[in-house]
Amino acid sequence: MKHIELSLLKEQERTVVEVGDVTIGRGLCVIAGPCSVESEKQTIGTAVAVKEAGAHILRGGAFKPRTSPYAFQGLGLKGLKILRKAREETGLPIVTEVVDTRDVPWVSEYADILQIGARNMQNFSLLKEAGKARRPVLLKRGMTSTIEEFLNCAEYILSAGNPDVILCERGIRTFETYTRNTLDISAVPALKELTHLPVIIDPSHATGRVSLIPSLSLAAVAAGADGIMVEVHTNPAEAICDKDQAMTPRQFAAMMDRVRTLHHFMEEAR
Ligand code: PEP
Ligand code: MN
């Protein structure tokens, strides 16, 4: 891996990202919440439910990078204020996407973790700006990016002065059409042997299908991932964005039981 320095694993020292009481990189971290913030009722309802099921961090997009310019782009500032309220009510830290360089400083006042999405993985200006932020960055792998390209993007953030980067594998684009993307499960052990950064899996965008999310979440845990990020909605049928991959709180809670059991087993088997 040429020119990758700060991200590489040396002397087995691993980065543990800390957000309040929550750690990413030690134990299993579960991030859950809606694809996008639609309303106070939907977001806070989902936040309360995922917390109850054992999630550690709330996700929710206020700025949505949509394939079509005509699709819902997110509530923006109003969405961030709703997320802040959800944090006040549940205590869950917030991860939310930032899509524009100019937004990094002020979105950092609302978010506990900044997300850089797959479509922006190689937006180098955005990476540099996120490198200056005083918030951890959850960086998603681009849908056509190699592991080396992914690590180079993490390197942009680290070299700009931000040590807290979380890598997220969210499926890559292949010839398969049954699933929305193809989860590259091998990215988990590959990244864990290459880098000290925490590695999580997003089985929701990887599959686009609720029915497949539990299996892939378990696979992520078995492969040694530090966490998962899952889309949950109080009423998936009415979700404005990504409804086919939105779990109900009940489905999420059932999956969490299995995920926890497997994780305990893995810890004991170590
Ligand atoms: C998301 O997590 O909200 C998202 C847009 O995912 P991705 O960038 O992986 O497509
Ligand atoms: Mn989504």
XYZ file of C-alpha atoms in Angstrom, residues 59 63-65 95-100 114-123 126-127 130 137-143 145 150 153 157 166 168 170 202 205 229:
40
model
C -28.280 7.654 12.789
C -28.763 16.126 4.128
C -29.434 13.281 1.723
C -27.146 12.653 -1.251
C -24.246 10.419 13.499
C -25.396 12.396 10.493
C -24.107 12.939 6.988
C -22.418 16.056 5.761
C -22.379 16.536 1.992
C -20.903 19.994 1.534
C -19.911 13.275 10.933
C -20.743 10.812 8.189
C -19.188 11.012 4.751
C -21.245 8.893 2.383
C -20.232 6.456 -0.320
C -20.877 9.013 -3.065
C -18.528 11.475 -1.416
C -15.794 9.096 -0.332
C -13.372 10.670 -2.791
C -14.555 14.245 -2.348
C -14.768 17.406 2.011
C -12.264 14.918 3.460
C -13.588 16.803 7.927
C -15.777 10.847 11.007
C -17.663 7.778 9.806
C -16.320 7.239 6.301
C -18.267 4.967 3.962
C -16.557 3.010 1.240
C -17.329 4.231 -2.263
C -19.416 1.773 -4.234
C -13.659 1.772 -4.650
C -10.739 3.617 0.750
C -9.425 8.596 1.790
C -8.771 12.879 7.153
C -14.451 4.879 11.496
C -17.784 1.544 7.000
C -21.671 -0.654 2.798
C -23.872 -1.295 6.912
C -27.406 -0.249 2.010
C -25.163 0.486 11.144
